[in-house]
XYZ file of C-alpha atoms in Angstrom:
297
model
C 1.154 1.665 -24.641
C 4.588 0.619 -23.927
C 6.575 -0.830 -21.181
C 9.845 -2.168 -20.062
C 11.975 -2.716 -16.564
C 15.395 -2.015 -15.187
C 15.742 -3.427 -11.569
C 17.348 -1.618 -8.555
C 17.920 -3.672 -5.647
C 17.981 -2.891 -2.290
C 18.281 -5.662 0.899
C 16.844 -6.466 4.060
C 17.819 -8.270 7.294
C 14.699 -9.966 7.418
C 11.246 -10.893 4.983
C 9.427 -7.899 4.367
C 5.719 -7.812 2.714
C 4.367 -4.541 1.949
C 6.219 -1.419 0.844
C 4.361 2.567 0.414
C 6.038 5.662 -0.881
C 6.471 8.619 1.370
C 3.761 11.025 -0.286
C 4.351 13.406 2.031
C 8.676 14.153 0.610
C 8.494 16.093 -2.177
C 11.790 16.861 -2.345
C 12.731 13.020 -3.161
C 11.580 9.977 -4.204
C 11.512 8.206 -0.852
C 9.420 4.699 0.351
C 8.970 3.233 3.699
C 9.226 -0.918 4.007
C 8.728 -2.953 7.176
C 9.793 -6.724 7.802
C 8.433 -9.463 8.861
C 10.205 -11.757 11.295
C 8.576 -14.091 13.369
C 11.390 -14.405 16.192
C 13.401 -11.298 15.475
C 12.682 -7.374 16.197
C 11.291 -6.321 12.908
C 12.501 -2.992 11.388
C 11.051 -0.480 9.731
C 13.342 1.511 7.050
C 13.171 4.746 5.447
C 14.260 4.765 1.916
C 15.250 7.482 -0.919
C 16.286 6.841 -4.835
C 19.541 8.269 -4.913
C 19.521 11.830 -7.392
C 20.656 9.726 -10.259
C 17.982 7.330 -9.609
C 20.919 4.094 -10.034
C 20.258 3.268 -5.983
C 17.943 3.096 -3.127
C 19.406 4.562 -0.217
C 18.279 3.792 3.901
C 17.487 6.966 6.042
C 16.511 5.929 8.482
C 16.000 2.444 10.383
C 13.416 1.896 12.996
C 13.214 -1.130 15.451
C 9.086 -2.140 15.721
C 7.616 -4.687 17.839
C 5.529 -6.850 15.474
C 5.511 -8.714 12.056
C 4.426 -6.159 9.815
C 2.291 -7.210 7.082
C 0.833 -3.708 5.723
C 2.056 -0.462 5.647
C 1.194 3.001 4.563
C 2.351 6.463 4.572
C 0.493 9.587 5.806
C -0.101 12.058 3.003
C 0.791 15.348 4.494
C 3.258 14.460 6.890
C 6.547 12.202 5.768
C 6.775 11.395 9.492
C 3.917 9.299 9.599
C 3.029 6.214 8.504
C 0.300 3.646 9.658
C 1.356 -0.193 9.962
C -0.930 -3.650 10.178
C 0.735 -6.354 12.236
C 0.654 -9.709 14.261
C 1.490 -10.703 17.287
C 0.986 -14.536 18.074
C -2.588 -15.064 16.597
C -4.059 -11.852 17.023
C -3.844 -8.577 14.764
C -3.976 -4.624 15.456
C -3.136 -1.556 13.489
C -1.731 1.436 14.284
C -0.317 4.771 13.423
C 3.510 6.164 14.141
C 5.993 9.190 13.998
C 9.075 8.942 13.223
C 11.405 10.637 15.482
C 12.592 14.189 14.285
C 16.361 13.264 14.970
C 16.212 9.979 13.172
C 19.840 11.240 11.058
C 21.661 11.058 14.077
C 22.929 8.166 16.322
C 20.553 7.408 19.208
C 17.403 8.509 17.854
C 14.545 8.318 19.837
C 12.125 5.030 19.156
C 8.582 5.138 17.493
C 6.058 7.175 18.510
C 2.368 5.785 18.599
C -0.057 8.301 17.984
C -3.132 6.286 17.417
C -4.623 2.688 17.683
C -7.132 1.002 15.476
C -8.815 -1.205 17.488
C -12.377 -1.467 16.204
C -11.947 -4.953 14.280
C -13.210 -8.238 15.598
C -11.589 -10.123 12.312
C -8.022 -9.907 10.691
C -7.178 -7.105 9.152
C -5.578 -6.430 5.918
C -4.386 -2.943 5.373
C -4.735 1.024 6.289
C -5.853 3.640 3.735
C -5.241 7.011 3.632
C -6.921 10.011 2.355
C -4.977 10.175 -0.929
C -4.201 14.108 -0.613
C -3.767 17.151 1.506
C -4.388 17.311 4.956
C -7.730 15.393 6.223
C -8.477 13.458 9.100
C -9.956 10.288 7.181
C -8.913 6.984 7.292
C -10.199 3.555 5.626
C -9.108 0.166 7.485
C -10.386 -3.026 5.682
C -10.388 -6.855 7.588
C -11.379 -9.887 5.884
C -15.336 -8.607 5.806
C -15.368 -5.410 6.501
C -14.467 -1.773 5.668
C -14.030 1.144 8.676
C -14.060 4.482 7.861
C -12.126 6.487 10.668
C -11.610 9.999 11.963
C -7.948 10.602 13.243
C -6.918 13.106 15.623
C -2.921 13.354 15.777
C -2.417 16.016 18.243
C -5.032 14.382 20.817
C -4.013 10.541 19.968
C -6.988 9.819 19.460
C -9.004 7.842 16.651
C -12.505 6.937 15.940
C -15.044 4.665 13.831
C -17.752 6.834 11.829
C -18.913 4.068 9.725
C -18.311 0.317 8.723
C -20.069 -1.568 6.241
C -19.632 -5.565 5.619
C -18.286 -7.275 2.270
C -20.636 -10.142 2.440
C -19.916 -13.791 3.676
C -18.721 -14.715 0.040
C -16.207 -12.286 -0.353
C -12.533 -12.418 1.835
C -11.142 -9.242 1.717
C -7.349 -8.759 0.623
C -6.251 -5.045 0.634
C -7.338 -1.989 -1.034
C -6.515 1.392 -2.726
C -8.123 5.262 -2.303
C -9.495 6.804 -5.790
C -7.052 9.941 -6.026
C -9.774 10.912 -8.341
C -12.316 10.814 -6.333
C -12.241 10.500 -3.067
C -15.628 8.887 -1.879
C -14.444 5.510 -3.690
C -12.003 2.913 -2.738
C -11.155 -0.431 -4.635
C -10.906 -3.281 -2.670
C -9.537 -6.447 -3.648
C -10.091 -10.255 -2.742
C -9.434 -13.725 -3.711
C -11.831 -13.703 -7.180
C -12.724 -9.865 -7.586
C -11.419 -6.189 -7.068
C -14.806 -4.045 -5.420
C -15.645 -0.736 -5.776
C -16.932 1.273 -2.713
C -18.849 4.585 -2.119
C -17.781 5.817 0.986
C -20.647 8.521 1.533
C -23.257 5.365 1.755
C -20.622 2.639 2.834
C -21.977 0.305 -0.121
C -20.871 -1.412 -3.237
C -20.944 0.601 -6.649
C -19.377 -2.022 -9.120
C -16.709 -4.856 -9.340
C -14.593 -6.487 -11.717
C -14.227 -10.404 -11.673
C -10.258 -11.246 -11.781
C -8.494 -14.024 -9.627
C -5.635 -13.861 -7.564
C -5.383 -10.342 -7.071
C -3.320 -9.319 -3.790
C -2.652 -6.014 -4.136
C -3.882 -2.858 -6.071
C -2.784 0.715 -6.820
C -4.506 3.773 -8.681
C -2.089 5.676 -11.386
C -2.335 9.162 -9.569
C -1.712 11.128 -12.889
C -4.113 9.797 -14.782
C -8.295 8.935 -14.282
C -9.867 5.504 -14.453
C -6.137 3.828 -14.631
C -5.808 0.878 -11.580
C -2.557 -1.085 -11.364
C -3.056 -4.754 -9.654
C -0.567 -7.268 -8.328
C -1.026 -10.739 -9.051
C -0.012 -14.103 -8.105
C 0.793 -15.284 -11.140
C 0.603 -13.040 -14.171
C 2.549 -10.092 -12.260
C 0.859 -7.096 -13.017
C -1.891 -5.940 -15.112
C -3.054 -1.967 -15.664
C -6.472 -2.045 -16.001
C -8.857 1.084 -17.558
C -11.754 0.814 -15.606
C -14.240 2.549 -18.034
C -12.732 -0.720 -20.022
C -13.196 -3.212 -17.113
C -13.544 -6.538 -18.933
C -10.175 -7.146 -19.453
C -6.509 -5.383 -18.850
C -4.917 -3.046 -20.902
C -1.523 -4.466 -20.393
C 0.178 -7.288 -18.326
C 3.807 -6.774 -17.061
C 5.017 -10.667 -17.097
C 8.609 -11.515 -16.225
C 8.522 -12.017 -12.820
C 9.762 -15.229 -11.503
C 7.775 -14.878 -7.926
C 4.765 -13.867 -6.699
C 4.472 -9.986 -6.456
C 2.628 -8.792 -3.363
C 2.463 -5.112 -3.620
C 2.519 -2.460 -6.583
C 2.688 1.306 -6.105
C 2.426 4.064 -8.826
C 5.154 6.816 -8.954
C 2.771 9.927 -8.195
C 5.018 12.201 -10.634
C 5.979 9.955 -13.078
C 5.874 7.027 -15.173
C 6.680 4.548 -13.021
C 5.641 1.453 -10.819
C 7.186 0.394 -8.280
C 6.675 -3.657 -7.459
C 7.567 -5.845 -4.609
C 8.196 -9.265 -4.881
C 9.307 -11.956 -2.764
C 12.041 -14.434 -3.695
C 11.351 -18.591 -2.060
C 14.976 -18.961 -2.036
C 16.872 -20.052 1.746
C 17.869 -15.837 1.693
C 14.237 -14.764 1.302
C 15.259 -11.899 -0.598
C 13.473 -8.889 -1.497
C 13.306 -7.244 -4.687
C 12.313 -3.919 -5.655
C 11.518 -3.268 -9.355
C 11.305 -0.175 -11.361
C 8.542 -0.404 -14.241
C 8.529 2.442 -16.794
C 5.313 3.135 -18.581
C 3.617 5.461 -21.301
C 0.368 5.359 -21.870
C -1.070 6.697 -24.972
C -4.703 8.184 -26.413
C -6.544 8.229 -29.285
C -9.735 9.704 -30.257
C -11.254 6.748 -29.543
C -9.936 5.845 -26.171
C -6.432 4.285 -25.230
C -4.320 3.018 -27.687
């Protein structure tokens, strides 16, 4: 397998976190990004690679009342997107629309559909189901994982099931199998988990540290791509699970989220400069991965 980078910037008023790509658009290659300003009205904006793929271009740019420190896009629908945030000590999650007329000057503000409000602890981030139209949704909190019905039209939502990490583990994120879509990967501090969602329990895990964020390849089975404090990022076969297929070094900060390109090659990583600017960076990872008759090469 081989790898390289080319960079494409793109900047922010304020520190942002957690970035998702707009699933839903499949006319472009578009993301969604949300800030995270403790004093300041946080934004959400709309982005699109430019159709020579040298720029990322804002859309759209959405004023929203919290810190937002996860965010994800609905799969059938590019006007919907779910966001984690703070406010003081406490956290909530919910999902929004963005306004049909958000070209124009004086669009109309966010639109919350639903709220997530089952969780006693603080929680992490919002799955969806990975394709087509369903009503699903997976939120995870330090212990625990919901699974959620979602009714858009009625603004309504509702917990069908939950099921607890154990005392030992502190939950950190997650991603939804595209493959299969009764199992989600979880991550925490020491260990990504793997969960079967028609029984709510633990099927497997794989014993890595400082994993914050994690991403399935949607073109290819068994591939998961994790971000990582220190080492970056590391693509990981999971009928292979002892160690990584491939690290991605050459990042000079920590990277905090990682998303696959659901077309092509690519990953997408966000990491956050510790300069005075707090500036974010967007790379653009190109990989290939190659077989062999006895496995990947």
């Amino acid at each position: 397998m081989q790898g390289g980078s080319s960079g494409i910037g793109y900047g922010l008023k304020y520190q942002a976190r957690c970035i998702a790509d707009v699933k839903a658009d499949t006319d472009h290659t578009s993301f969604i990004t949300g800030t995270l300003s403790l004093k300041e009205e946080n934004e959400v904006h709309l982005i699109r690679l430019s159709s020579g793929g040298t720029e990322l271009i804002c859309e759209g740019l959405f004023s929203h009342p919290n810190e937002i420190w996860d965010l994800a896009s609905c799969p059938y629908d590019q006007r919907i997107f779910s966001t984690v945030f703070s406010s003081g000590e406490s956290y909530g999650a919910a999902v929004w629309q963005i306004p049909e007329l958000y070209g124009q000057l004086n669009s109309p503000q966010l639109e919350r559909i639903a709220v997530l409000d089952a969780h006693a602890c603080k929680i992490k981030c919002v799955l969806w189901w990975p394709s087509g139209r369903h009503d699903k949704l997976v939120s995870i909190d330090d212990e625990n994982l919901f699974l959620w019905s979602l009714d858009s039209s009625r603004k309504a939502s509702q917990v069908i099931s939950k099921e607890s990490a154990g005392m030992l583990h502190y939950l950190s994120g997650g991603a939804w199998d595209p493959h299969d879509v009764n199992a989600v990967a979880s991550t925490c501090e020491w260990s990504i988990q793997f969960w079967d969602l028609r029984t709510m329990k633990k099927t497997n895990s794989i014993e890595h540290a400082h994993v914050r964020n994690a991403d399935y390849d949607t073109k290819k089975k068994h591939i998961l791509v994790t971000a990582e404090d220190e080492s970056g990022i590391c693509i990981w076969d999971l009928r292979m699970p002892k160690v990584p297929i491939k690290e991605l070094p050459g990042h000079t900060h920590w990277t905090w989220t990682v998303k696959c390109n659901p077309e092509y090659g690519l990953i997408l990583v966000l990491s956050l400069s510790l300069t005075y600017t707090q500036t974010l960076i967007y790379e653009i990872w190109k990989t290939r991965y190659l077989y062999s008759s006895s496995g990947l090469a």
